[in-house]
């Protein structure tokens, strides 16, 4: 018998109560009960976004939320800065180009994080920049960006800070209001432990004011319509009500644990995973790794694509491979959402076994011992 375990940065494992809720008979999305549920979910999302602003719910993937923001706060001919440090930073630029928005790129080596002063210097050099687009965690590399420092830079200027927190929301800290972040986007199937199909956009007052002047075309992704409908517990178009029901239960979990505790848990899981990787003699890929996932640079003789396939087919362990120019060169282990200490121990044990089976020289158990030591020290400090 072989069990399957999911360690990808989306989709992520779903808690049993959320899974079971989706087996219930579907309700009418314009009913009073559905309206109450949507209102409750909207309020609980504010806790995760760490904001008092409205969080708009969209029926789409996270990319839909990204596109909606570009269409809603900008006009053709506007100029923006895009931090491109991987596949998803590049996506901001691709969306801007599709809408005729000119962007000034900051291109980083994949695996590196932004030096905030680079952004400040570009803003000084280029007048009239409407927005800076960044990722929180660049999911393709596992690198974390310093959003707090970027917020300190942009809030002194008439420039919006827009952050893709699609993978990292609830895993890496992002204090939207206190850090001066104007727009945050995310989705359901990462740290929020729900199937793919829901996306979210939170805009502060400055961003909503920008949306009043924005002239880019939009229809389905008109965020002002979505915001106004959300006040009555509705949506402009048919919402994914089944996923909203599942999300409500996942958010209940987060609310009970407390968002600060959720982020601390992810930090501990990430610390253990990184310690294990180093103890196995492997190299972390990201210079400033996120809590969301751990990216591992594979030895040159290891074909990462084949290794990921072998781990899934032989051992039931689904890891993520590299994307774009990192295909076959790295693997990514997510410790995201409905994850605990034993999940990390299992993932590391499977990784050790898999690498050993393909001929890598390593001491079996070294990674597991390192992860266990991190958890043991934390347990002792808590007691």
mmCIF file of C-alpha atoms in Angstrom:
data_model
loop_
_atom_site.group_PDB
_atom_site.id
_atom_site.type_symbol
_atom_site.label_atom_id
_atom_site.label_comp_id
_atom_site.label_asym_id
_atom_site.label_seq_id
_atom_site.Cartn_x
_atom_site.Cartn_y
_atom_site.Cartn_z
ATOM 1 C CA UNK A 1 0.000 0.000 0.000
ATOM 2 C CA UNK A 2 1.285 3.470 -0.878
ATOM 3 C CA UNK A 3 -0.008 6.713 0.612
ATOM 4 C CA UNK A 4 0.417 9.999 -1.203
ATOM 5 C CA UNK A 5 1.778 13.118 0.477
ATOM 6 C CA UNK A 6 1.724 16.603 -1.019
ATOM 7 C CA UNK A 7 4.644 18.977 -0.440
ATOM 8 C CA UNK A 8 4.111 21.430 -3.291
ATOM 9 C CA UNK A 9 3.632 25.192 -2.838
ATOM 10 C CA UNK A 10 0.104 24.861 -4.184
ATOM 11 C CA UNK A 11 -2.160 23.093 -4.107
ATOM 12 C CA UNK A 12 -1.520 22.209 -0.473
ATOM 13 C CA UNK A 13 -3.180 19.623 1.792
ATOM 14 C CA UNK A 14 -6.753 20.415 2.814
ATOM 15 C CA UNK A 15 -8.057 19.849 6.378
ATOM 16 C CA UNK A 16 -10.684 17.083 6.639
ATOM 17 C CA UNK A 17 -13.529 19.350 7.761
ATOM 18 C CA UNK A 18 -12.996 21.549 4.700
ATOM 19 C CA UNK A 19 -12.986 18.502 2.413
ATOM 20 C CA UNK A 20 -16.173 17.166 3.968
ATOM 21 C CA UNK A 21 -17.944 20.519 3.675
ATOM 22 C CA UNK A 22 -17.624 20.313 -0.105
ATOM 23 C CA UNK A 23 -19.622 17.056 -0.089
ATOM 24 C CA UNK A 24 -22.691 18.857 1.249
ATOM 25 C CA UNK A 25 -25.537 19.789 -1.053
ATOM 26 C CA UNK A 26 -24.721 23.041 -2.811
ATOM 27 C CA UNK A 27 -26.713 26.106 -1.794
ATOM 28 C CA UNK A 28 -28.033 29.021 -3.847
ATOM 29 C CA UNK A 29 -25.354 31.693 -3.948
ATOM 30 C CA UNK A 30 -27.919 34.522 -3.599
ATOM 31 C CA UNK A 31 -29.527 33.095 -0.469
ATOM 32 C CA UNK A 32 -29.389 34.812 2.913
ATOM 33 C CA UNK A 33 -27.271 31.943 4.236
ATOM 34 C CA UNK A 34 -24.730 32.325 1.440
ATOM 35 C CA UNK A 35 -24.602 36.083 2.005
ATOM 36 C CA UNK A 36 -23.865 35.559 5.694
ATOM 37 C CA UNK A 37 -21.141 33.082 4.824
ATOM 38 C CA UNK A 38 -19.479 35.410 2.306
ATOM 39 C CA UNK A 39 -19.545 38.261 4.817
ATOM 40 C CA UNK A 40 -17.975 36.043 7.474
ATOM 41 C CA UNK A 41 -15.234 34.875 5.127
ATOM 42 C CA UNK A 42 -14.535 38.447 4.024
ATOM 43 C CA UNK A 43 -14.075 39.542 7.635
ATOM 44 C CA UNK A 44 -11.853 36.593 8.530
ATOM 45 C CA UNK A 45 -9.665 37.250 5.476
ATOM 46 C CA UNK A 46 -8.830 40.648 6.972
ATOM 47 C CA UNK A 47 -7.155 38.866 9.876
ATOM 48 C CA UNK A 48 -4.893 36.924 7.512
ATOM 49 C CA UNK A 49 -4.088 39.997 5.411
ATOM 50 C CA UNK A 50 -3.539 41.941 8.661
ATOM 51 C CA UNK A 51 -5.643 44.798 7.375
ATOM 52 C CA UNK A 52 -8.781 46.791 8.059
ATOM 53 C CA UNK A 53 -9.338 47.189 4.312
ATOM 54 C CA UNK A 54 -11.912 45.257 2.334
ATOM 55 C CA UNK A 55 -10.648 41.979 0.874
ATOM 56 C CA UNK A 56 -12.387 41.285 -2.422
ATOM 57 C CA UNK A 57 -13.098 37.643 -3.304
ATOM 58 C CA UNK A 58 -12.738 36.626 -6.955
ATOM 59 C CA UNK A 59 -13.483 33.330 -8.673
ATOM 60 C CA UNK A 60 -10.153 32.735 -10.390
ATOM 61 C CA UNK A 61 -6.599 31.638 -9.768
ATOM 62 C CA UNK A 62 -4.112 33.965 -8.135
ATOM 63 C CA UNK A 63 -3.058 35.238 -11.555
ATOM 64 C CA UNK A 64 -6.586 36.555 -12.001
ATOM 65 C CA UNK A 65 -6.130 38.706 -8.911
ATOM 66 C CA UNK A 66 -2.813 39.951 -10.269
ATOM 67 C CA UNK A 67 -4.380 40.917 -13.583
ATOM 68 C CA UNK A 68 -7.343 42.544 -11.870
ATOM 69 C CA UNK A 69 -5.078 44.841 -9.895
ATOM 70 C CA UNK A 70 -3.165 46.003 -12.965
ATOM 71 C CA UNK A 71 -6.433 46.691 -14.788
ATOM 72 C CA UNK A 72 -7.983 48.509 -11.842
ATOM 73 C CA UNK A 73 -5.259 50.878 -10.635
ATOM 74 C CA UNK A 74 -3.438 51.815 -13.853
ATOM 75 C CA UNK A 75 -4.008 53.500 -17.202
ATOM 76 C CA UNK A 76 -2.367 52.921 -20.564
ATOM 77 C CA UNK A 77 0.908 54.813 -20.660
ATOM 78 C CA UNK A 78 1.509 54.651 -16.903
ATOM 79 C CA UNK A 79 4.999 53.687 -15.807
ATOM 80 C CA UNK A 80 5.730 51.223 -13.010
ATOM 81 C CA UNK A 81 8.660 49.333 -11.514
ATOM 82 C CA UNK A 82 8.610 45.524 -11.586
ATOM 83 C CA UNK A 83 10.961 43.459 -9.425
ATOM 84 C CA UNK A 84 11.791 40.370 -11.491
ATOM 85 C CA UNK A 85 13.555 37.727 -9.435
ATOM 86 C CA UNK A 86 11.832 34.648 -10.807
ATOM 87 C CA UNK A 87 8.866 33.388 -12.773
ATOM 88 C CA UNK A 88 6.217 35.227 -10.798
ATOM 89 C CA UNK A 89 8.008 38.537 -10.597
ATOM 90 C CA UNK A 90 8.275 38.236 -14.364
ATOM 91 C CA UNK A 91 4.531 37.630 -14.515
ATOM 92 C CA UNK A 92 3.849 41.118 -13.155
ATOM 93 C CA UNK A 93 5.776 42.508 -16.108
ATOM 94 C CA UNK A 94 3.969 40.273 -18.594
ATOM 95 C CA UNK A 95 0.586 41.436 -17.325
ATOM 96 C CA UNK A 96 1.624 45.079 -17.458
ATOM 97 C CA UNK A 97 2.848 44.646 -21.042
ATOM 98 C CA UNK A 98 -0.438 43.011 -22.031
ATOM 99 C CA UNK A 99 -2.258 46.153 -20.879
ATOM 100 C CA UNK A 100 0.124 48.626 -22.468
ATOM 101 C CA UNK A 101 1.697 49.687 -19.180
ATOM 102 C CA UNK A 102 5.381 50.583 -19.442
ATOM 103 C CA UNK A 103 7.548 49.065 -16.738
ATOM 104 C CA UNK A 104 11.079 49.630 -15.535
ATOM 105 C CA UNK A 105 12.491 46.228 -14.554
ATOM 106 C CA UNK A 106 14.774 45.397 -11.683
ATOM 107 C CA UNK A 107 16.248 42.078 -12.761
ATOM 108 C CA UNK A 108 17.798 39.965 -10.031
ATOM 109 C CA UNK A 109 19.607 36.658 -10.172
ATOM 110 C CA UNK A 110 17.088 33.934 -9.449
ATOM 111 C CA UNK A 111 17.383 33.046 -5.774
ATOM 112 C CA UNK A 112 18.360 36.570 -4.741
ATOM 113 C CA UNK A 113 16.183 39.053 -2.825
ATOM 114 C CA UNK A 114 15.703 42.726 -3.539
ATOM 115 C CA UNK A 115 17.971 45.317 -1.989
ATOM 116 C CA UNK A 116 15.381 48.029 -1.139
ATOM 117 C CA UNK A 117 17.803 50.858 -1.919
ATOM 118 C CA UNK A 118 17.695 49.795 -5.581
ATOM 119 C CA UNK A 119 13.997 50.632 -5.608
ATOM 120 C CA UNK A 120 14.561 53.962 -3.858
ATOM 121 C CA UNK A 121 17.259 54.901 -6.380
ATOM 122 C CA UNK A 122 15.028 54.034 -9.347
ATOM 123 C CA UNK A 123 12.152 56.049 -7.921
ATOM 124 C CA UNK A 124 14.492 59.020 -7.589
ATOM 125 C CA UNK A 125 15.739 58.509 -11.143
ATOM 126 C CA UNK A 126 12.344 58.026 -12.817
ATOM 127 C CA UNK A 127 9.700 60.626 -12.063
ATOM 128 C CA UNK A 128 6.038 59.717 -12.123
ATOM 129 C CA UNK A 129 6.269 56.018 -11.273
ATOM 130 C CA UNK A 130 2.719 54.953 -10.375
ATOM 131 C CA UNK A 131 3.478 51.654 -8.640
ATOM 132 C CA UNK A 132 6.125 49.163 -7.567
ATOM 133 C CA UNK A 133 5.233 45.501 -8.162
ATOM 134 C CA UNK A 134 6.882 42.817 -6.047
ATOM 135 C CA UNK A 135 6.396 39.291 -4.818
ATOM 136 C CA UNK A 136 6.527 38.498 -1.097
ATOM 137 C CA UNK A 137 7.941 35.022 -1.639
ATOM 138 C CA UNK A 138 9.177 34.368 -5.172
ATOM 139 C CA UNK A 139 7.645 30.892 -5.340
ATOM 140 C CA UNK A 140 9.864 29.712 -8.184
ATOM 141 C CA UNK A 141 13.006 30.206 -6.081
ATOM 142 C CA UNK A 142 11.864 30.318 -2.455
ATOM 143 C CA UNK A 143 13.392 33.785 -1.949
ATOM 144 C CA UNK A 144 11.767 36.287 0.415
ATOM 145 C CA UNK A 145 11.603 40.014 -0.319
ATOM 146 C CA UNK A 146 11.790 42.731 2.335
ATOM 147 C CA UNK A 147 8.318 44.188 1.898
ATOM 148 C CA UNK A 148 8.457 46.176 5.126
ATOM 149 C CA UNK A 149 11.424 48.202 3.852
ATOM 150 C CA UNK A 150 9.810 48.664 0.444
ATOM 151 C CA UNK A 151 6.729 50.057 2.194
ATOM 152 C CA UNK A 152 8.863 52.574 4.065
ATOM 153 C CA UNK A 153 10.227 53.735 0.704
ATOM 154 C CA UNK A 154 6.963 53.998 -1.228
ATOM 155 C CA UNK A 155 4.809 55.546 1.493
ATOM 156 C CA UNK A 156 6.999 58.679 1.344
ATOM 157 C CA UNK A 157 6.117 59.017 -2.354
ATOM 158 C CA UNK A 158 2.971 59.097 -4.507
ATOM 159 C CA UNK A 159 3.728 55.514 -5.536
ATOM 160 C CA UNK A 160 1.668 52.422 -4.776
ATOM 161 C CA UNK A 161 3.272 49.244 -3.464
ATOM 162 C CA UNK A 162 1.623 46.137 -4.921
ATOM 163 C CA UNK A 163 2.560 42.727 -3.513
ATOM 164 C CA UNK A 164 1.938 39.243 -4.847
ATOM 165 C CA UNK A 165 1.448 37.179 -1.684
ATOM 166 C CA UNK A 166 -0.122 34.317 -3.634
ATOM 167 C CA UNK A 167 2.019 31.607 -2.048
ATOM 168 C CA UNK A 168 3.259 33.269 1.130
ATOM 169 C CA UNK A 169 0.125 34.705 2.732
ATOM 170 C CA UNK A 170 -0.169 33.223 6.214
ATOM 171 C CA UNK A 171 3.313 31.700 6.090
ATOM 172 C CA UNK A 172 5.599 34.722 5.839
ATOM 173 C CA UNK A 173 4.735 37.872 7.716
ATOM 174 C CA UNK A 174 2.980 40.603 5.734
ATOM 175 C CA UNK A 175 1.456 43.375 7.813
ATOM 176 C CA UNK A 176 -0.429 45.202 5.096
ATOM 177 C CA UNK A 177 -1.586 48.219 7.079
ATOM 178 C CA UNK A 178 1.346 48.821 9.420
ATOM 179 C CA UNK A 179 3.941 48.259 6.664
ATOM 180 C CA UNK A 180 2.293 50.694 4.238
ATOM 181 C CA UNK A 181 1.421 48.145 1.554
ATOM 182 C CA UNK A 182 -1.243 49.493 -0.801
ATOM 183 C CA UNK A 183 -2.356 46.304 -2.570
ATOM 184 C CA UNK A 184 -1.982 42.613 -1.681
ATOM 185 C CA UNK A 185 -3.175 39.695 -3.799
ATOM 186 C CA UNK A 186 -3.388 36.027 -2.891
ATOM 187 C CA UNK A 187 -5.421 32.894 -3.530
ATOM 188 C CA UNK A 188 -7.084 29.941 -1.838
ATOM 189 C CA UNK A 189 -4.903 26.933 -2.559
ATOM 190 C CA UNK A 190 -1.698 27.828 -0.728
ATOM 191 C CA UNK A 191 -1.580 28.844 2.930
ATOM 192 C CA UNK A 192 -5.373 29.062 3.064
ATOM 193 C CA UNK A 193 -5.767 25.288 2.651
ATOM 194 C CA UNK A 194 -8.615 25.321 0.108
ATOM 195 C CA UNK A 195 -8.830 24.022 -3.488
ATOM 196 C CA UNK A 196 -7.746 26.256 -6.388
ATOM 197 C CA UNK A 197 -10.485 28.568 -7.603
ATOM 198 C CA UNK A 198 -10.592 31.611 -5.318
ATOM 199 C CA UNK A 199 -8.408 34.694 -5.474
ATOM 200 C CA UNK A 200 -8.282 37.750 -3.231
ATOM 201 C CA UNK A 201 -7.330 41.383 -3.586
ATOM 202 C CA UNK A 202 -7.005 43.841 -0.718
ATOM 203 C CA UNK A 203 -6.690 47.532 -1.583
ATOM 204 C CA UNK A 204 -6.187 50.455 0.796
ATOM 205 C CA UNK A 205 -7.719 53.889 0.367
ATOM 206 C CA UNK A 206 -4.907 55.171 -1.857
ATOM 207 C CA UNK A 207 -5.343 52.209 -4.189
ATOM 208 C CA UNK A 208 -9.121 52.627 -4.332
ATOM 209 C CA UNK A 209 -8.620 56.292 -5.181
ATOM 210 C CA UNK A 210 -6.265 55.253 -7.968
ATOM 211 C CA UNK A 211 -8.948 52.891 -9.268
ATOM 212 C CA UNK A 212 -11.325 55.824 -9.727
ATOM 213 C CA UNK A 213 -8.893 57.380 -12.217
ATOM 214 C CA UNK A 214 -7.720 54.186 -13.899
ATOM 215 C CA UNK A 215 -8.836 53.794 -17.505
ATOM 216 C CA UNK A 216 -7.669 50.306 -18.484
ATOM 217 C CA UNK A 217 -10.453 48.046 -19.803
ATOM 218 C CA UNK A 218 -12.089 45.610 -17.390
ATOM 219 C CA UNK A 219 -15.358 43.808 -17.010
ATOM 220 C CA UNK A 220 -15.253 40.563 -15.023
ATOM 221 C CA UNK A 221 -12.313 41.862 -12.977
ATOM 222 C CA UNK A 222 -13.873 45.219 -12.045
ATOM 223 C CA UNK A 223 -12.831 45.385 -8.390
ATOM 224 C CA UNK A 224 -15.112 48.290 -7.518
ATOM 225 C CA UNK A 225 -18.125 46.225 -8.556
ATOM 226 C CA UNK A 226 -16.786 43.304 -6.545
ATOM 227 C CA UNK A 227 -16.202 45.494 -3.492
ATOM 228 C CA UNK A 228 -19.687 46.981 -3.582
ATOM 229 C CA UNK A 229 -21.293 43.563 -4.001
ATOM 230 C CA UNK A 230 -19.259 42.183 -1.079
ATOM 231 C CA UNK A 231 -20.820 44.671 1.320
ATOM 232 C CA UNK A 232 -24.118 42.798 0.993
ATOM 233 C CA UNK A 233 -22.470 39.371 0.983
ATOM 234 C CA UNK A 234 -22.685 38.943 -2.755
ATOM 235 C CA UNK A 235 -20.570 39.048 -5.920
ATOM 236 C CA UNK A 236 -21.139 40.617 -9.338
ATOM 237 C CA UNK A 237 -21.049 37.183 -10.949
ATOM 238 C CA UNK A 238 -21.486 33.615 -9.732
ATOM 239 C CA UNK A 239 -19.017 32.938 -6.895
ATOM 240 C CA UNK A 240 -17.436 29.544 -6.192
ATOM 241 C CA UNK A 241 -19.731 29.039 -3.208
ATOM 242 C CA UNK A 242 -18.546 25.474 -2.490
ATOM 243 C CA UNK A 243 -14.943 26.627 -2.142
ATOM 244 C CA UNK A 244 -16.048 29.587 -0.023
ATOM 245 C CA UNK A 245 -17.685 27.126 2.378
ATOM 246 C CA UNK A 246 -14.434 25.143 2.584
ATOM 247 C CA UNK A 247 -12.429 28.347 3.002
ATOM 248 C CA UNK A 248 -14.627 29.423 5.903
ATOM 249 C CA UNK A 249 -13.595 26.330 7.858
ATOM 250 C CA UNK A 250 -9.930 26.773 6.978
ATOM 251 C CA UNK A 251 -10.113 30.378 8.151
ATOM 252 C CA UNK A 252 -11.729 29.200 11.372
ATOM 253 C CA UNK A 253 -8.613 27.104 11.960
ATOM 254 C CA UNK A 254 -6.369 30.089 11.341
ATOM 255 C CA UNK A 255 -8.503 32.324 13.541
ATOM 256 C CA UNK A 256 -8.379 29.813 16.404
ATOM 257 C CA UNK A 257 -4.608 29.394 16.138
ATOM 258 C CA UNK A 258 -4.052 33.129 15.699
ATOM 259 C CA UNK A 259 -2.262 34.651 12.726
ATOM 260 C CA UNK A 260 0.913 35.418 14.693
ATOM 261 C CA UNK A 261 1.067 31.798 15.857
ATOM 262 C CA UNK A 262 0.418 30.568 12.321
ATOM 263 C CA UNK A 263 3.361 32.575 11.012
ATOM 264 C CA UNK A 264 5.557 31.413 13.903
ATOM 265 C CA UNK A 265 4.659 27.783 13.142
ATOM 266 C CA UNK A 266 5.660 28.210 9.513
ATOM 267 C CA UNK A 267 8.919 29.835 10.569
ATOM 268 C CA UNK A 268 9.716 26.848 12.771
ATOM 269 C CA UNK A 269 8.896 24.347 10.023
ATOM 270 C CA UNK A 270 11.111 26.269 7.607
ATOM 271 C CA UNK A 271 13.953 26.429 10.122
ATOM 272 C CA UNK A 272 13.830 22.663 10.588
ATOM 273 C CA UNK A 273 13.726 21.993 6.853
ATOM 274 C CA UNK A 274 16.703 24.270 6.183
ATOM 275 C CA UNK A 275 18.699 22.714 9.002
ATOM 276 C CA UNK A 276 17.957 19.252 7.625
ATOM 277 C CA UNK A 277 19.028 20.190 4.095
ATOM 278 C CA UNK A 278 22.367 21.557 5.315
ATOM 279 C CA UNK A 279 22.964 18.473 7.456
ATOM 280 C CA UNK A 280 22.460 16.312 4.382
ATOM 281 C CA UNK A 281 25.303 18.145 2.654
ATOM 282 C CA UNK A 282 22.977 19.916 0.228
ATOM 283 C CA UNK A 283 22.849 23.605 -0.607
ATOM 284 C CA UNK A 284 19.904 25.952 -0.126
ATOM 285 C CA UNK A 285 19.130 27.824 -3.339
ATOM 286 C CA UNK A 286 17.618 31.065 -2.018
ATOM 287 C CA UNK A 287 19.954 33.523 -0.324
ATOM 288 C CA UNK A 288 17.149 34.756 1.962
ATOM 289 C CA UNK A 289 14.713 31.829 2.113
ATOM 290 C CA UNK A 290 11.036 32.242 2.892
ATOM 291 C CA UNK A 291 8.962 30.318 5.416
ATOM 292 C CA UNK A 292 6.738 29.212 2.541
ATOM 293 C CA UNK A 293 9.050 26.662 0.967
ATOM 294 C CA UNK A 294 12.616 25.425 0.910
ATOM 295 C CA UNK A 295 14.378 25.343 -2.455
ATOM 296 C CA UNK A 296 17.325 22.947 -2.748
ATOM 297 C CA UNK A 297 20.112 23.137 -5.326
ATOM 298 C CA UNK A 298 20.692 19.629 -6.586
ATOM 299 C CA UNK A 299 24.130 18.166 -7.358
ATOM 300 C CA UNK A 300 24.956 18.503 -11.066
ATOM 301 C CA UNK A 301 24.649 14.773 -11.676
ATOM 302 C CA UNK A 302 21.050 14.676 -10.405
ATOM 303 C CA UNK A 303 18.268 15.267 -12.932
ATOM 304 C CA UNK A 304 15.686 17.080 -10.842
ATOM 305 C CA UNK A 305 12.834 16.395 -13.245
ATOM 306 C CA UNK A 306 13.403 12.653 -13.139
ATOM 307 C CA UNK A 307 13.954 12.732 -9.387
ATOM 308 C CA UNK A 308 10.643 14.499 -8.726
ATOM 309 C CA UNK A 309 8.848 11.968 -10.922
ATOM 310 C CA UNK A 310 10.542 9.039 -9.167
ATOM 311 C CA UNK A 311 9.624 10.351 -5.726
ATOM 312 C CA UNK A 312 5.979 10.659 -6.721
ATOM 313 C CA UNK A 313 5.657 7.360 -8.561
ATOM 314 C CA UNK A 314 7.760 5.176 -6.247
ATOM 315 C CA UNK A 315 7.314 6.757 -2.842
ATOM 316 C CA UNK A 316 4.073 8.749 -3.091
ATOM 317 C CA UNK A 317 5.903 11.983 -2.211
ATOM 318 C CA UNK A 318 5.012 14.924 -4.435
ATOM 319 C CA UNK A 319 7.677 17.616 -4.449
ATOM 320 C CA UNK A 320 7.921 20.596 -6.791
ATOM 321 C CA UNK A 321 10.662 20.851 -9.373
ATOM 322 C CA UNK A 322 12.308 23.928 -10.773
ATOM 323 C CA UNK A 323 10.561 26.268 -13.213
ATOM 324 C CA UNK A 324 11.922 28.053 -16.259
ATOM 325 C CA UNK A 325 15.705 28.086 -16.307
ATOM 326 C CA UNK A 326 15.774 26.170 -13.008
ATOM 327 C CA UNK A 327 13.972 23.165 -14.455
ATOM 328 C CA UNK A 328 15.843 20.022 -13.431
ATOM 329 C CA UNK A 329 18.271 21.981 -11.243
ATOM 330 C CA UNK A 330 16.366 22.484 -7.999
ATOM 331 C CA UNK A 331 13.595 20.864 -6.011
ATOM 332 C CA UNK A 332 11.170 22.721 -3.771
ATOM 333 C CA UNK A 333 9.616 21.402 -0.565
ATOM 334 C CA UNK A 334 6.667 23.409 0.721
ATOM 335 C CA UNK A 335 5.907 23.607 4.433
ATOM 336 C CA UNK A 336 2.740 25.542 3.897
ATOM 337 C CA UNK A 337 -0.803 25.568 5.223
ATOM 338 C CA UNK A 338 -2.037 22.424 6.980
ATOM 339 C CA UNK A 339 1.448 21.293 7.965
ATOM 340 C CA UNK A 340 3.054 20.298 11.251
ATOM 341 C CA UNK A 341 6.351 19.013 12.587
ATOM 342 C CA UNK A 342 5.775 15.386 11.613
ATOM 343 C CA UNK A 343 5.115 16.405 8.013
ATOM 344 C CA UNK A 344 8.603 17.888 7.811
ATOM 345 C CA UNK A 345 10.184 14.806 9.363
ATOM 346 C CA UNK A 346 8.387 12.633 6.807
ATOM 347 C CA UNK A 347 9.426 14.844 3.889
ATOM 348 C CA UNK A 348 13.075 14.873 4.939
ATOM 349 C CA UNK A 349 13.152 11.112 5.563
ATOM 350 C CA UNK A 350 11.693 10.499 2.101
ATOM 351 C CA UNK A 351 14.163 12.926 0.519
ATOM 352 C CA UNK A 352 17.104 11.168 2.167
ATOM 353 C CA UNK A 353 15.890 7.783 1.004
ATOM 354 C CA UNK A 354 15.219 8.961 -2.528
ATOM 355 C CA UNK A 355 18.628 10.581 -2.935
ATOM 356 C CA UNK A 356 20.317 7.491 -1.504
ATOM 357 C CA UNK A 357 18.489 5.284 -3.994
ATOM 358 C CA UNK A 358 19.820 7.256 -6.962
ATOM 359 C CA UNK A 359 23.381 6.940 -5.697
ATOM 360 C CA UNK A 360 23.935 10.137 -3.735
ATOM 361 C CA UNK A 361 26.370 9.684 -0.879
ATOM 362 C CA UNK A 362 24.802 10.861 2.355
ATOM 363 C CA UNK A 363 24.358 9.716 5.922
ATOM 364 C CA UNK A 364 20.826 8.397 6.216
ATOM 365 C CA UNK A 365 19.076 9.991 9.160
ATOM 366 C CA UNK A 366 21.309 13.060 9.370
ATOM 367 C CA UNK A 367 18.628 15.344 7.953
ATOM 368 C CA UNK A 368 15.886 13.828 10.079
ATOM 369 C CA UNK A 369 18.029 14.214 13.200
ATOM 370 C CA UNK A 370 18.707 17.867 12.393
ATOM 371 C CA UNK A 371 15.008 18.607 11.908
ATOM 372 C CA UNK A 372 14.109 16.764 15.108
ATOM 373 C CA UNK A 373 16.743 18.732 17.002
ATOM 374 C CA UNK A 374 15.166 22.032 15.894
ATOM 375 C CA UNK A 375 11.756 20.861 17.059
ATOM 376 C CA UNK A 376 13.170 19.483 20.320
ATOM 377 C CA UNK A 377 14.891 22.763 21.173
ATOM 378 C CA UNK A 378 11.697 24.679 20.487
ATOM 379 C CA UNK A 379 9.688 22.254 22.615
ATOM 380 C CA UNK A 380 12.114 22.684 25.505
ATOM 381 C CA UNK A 381 12.020 26.491 25.247
ATOM 382 C CA UNK A 382 8.195 26.439 25.265
ATOM 383 C CA UNK A 383 7.963 24.237 28.355
#
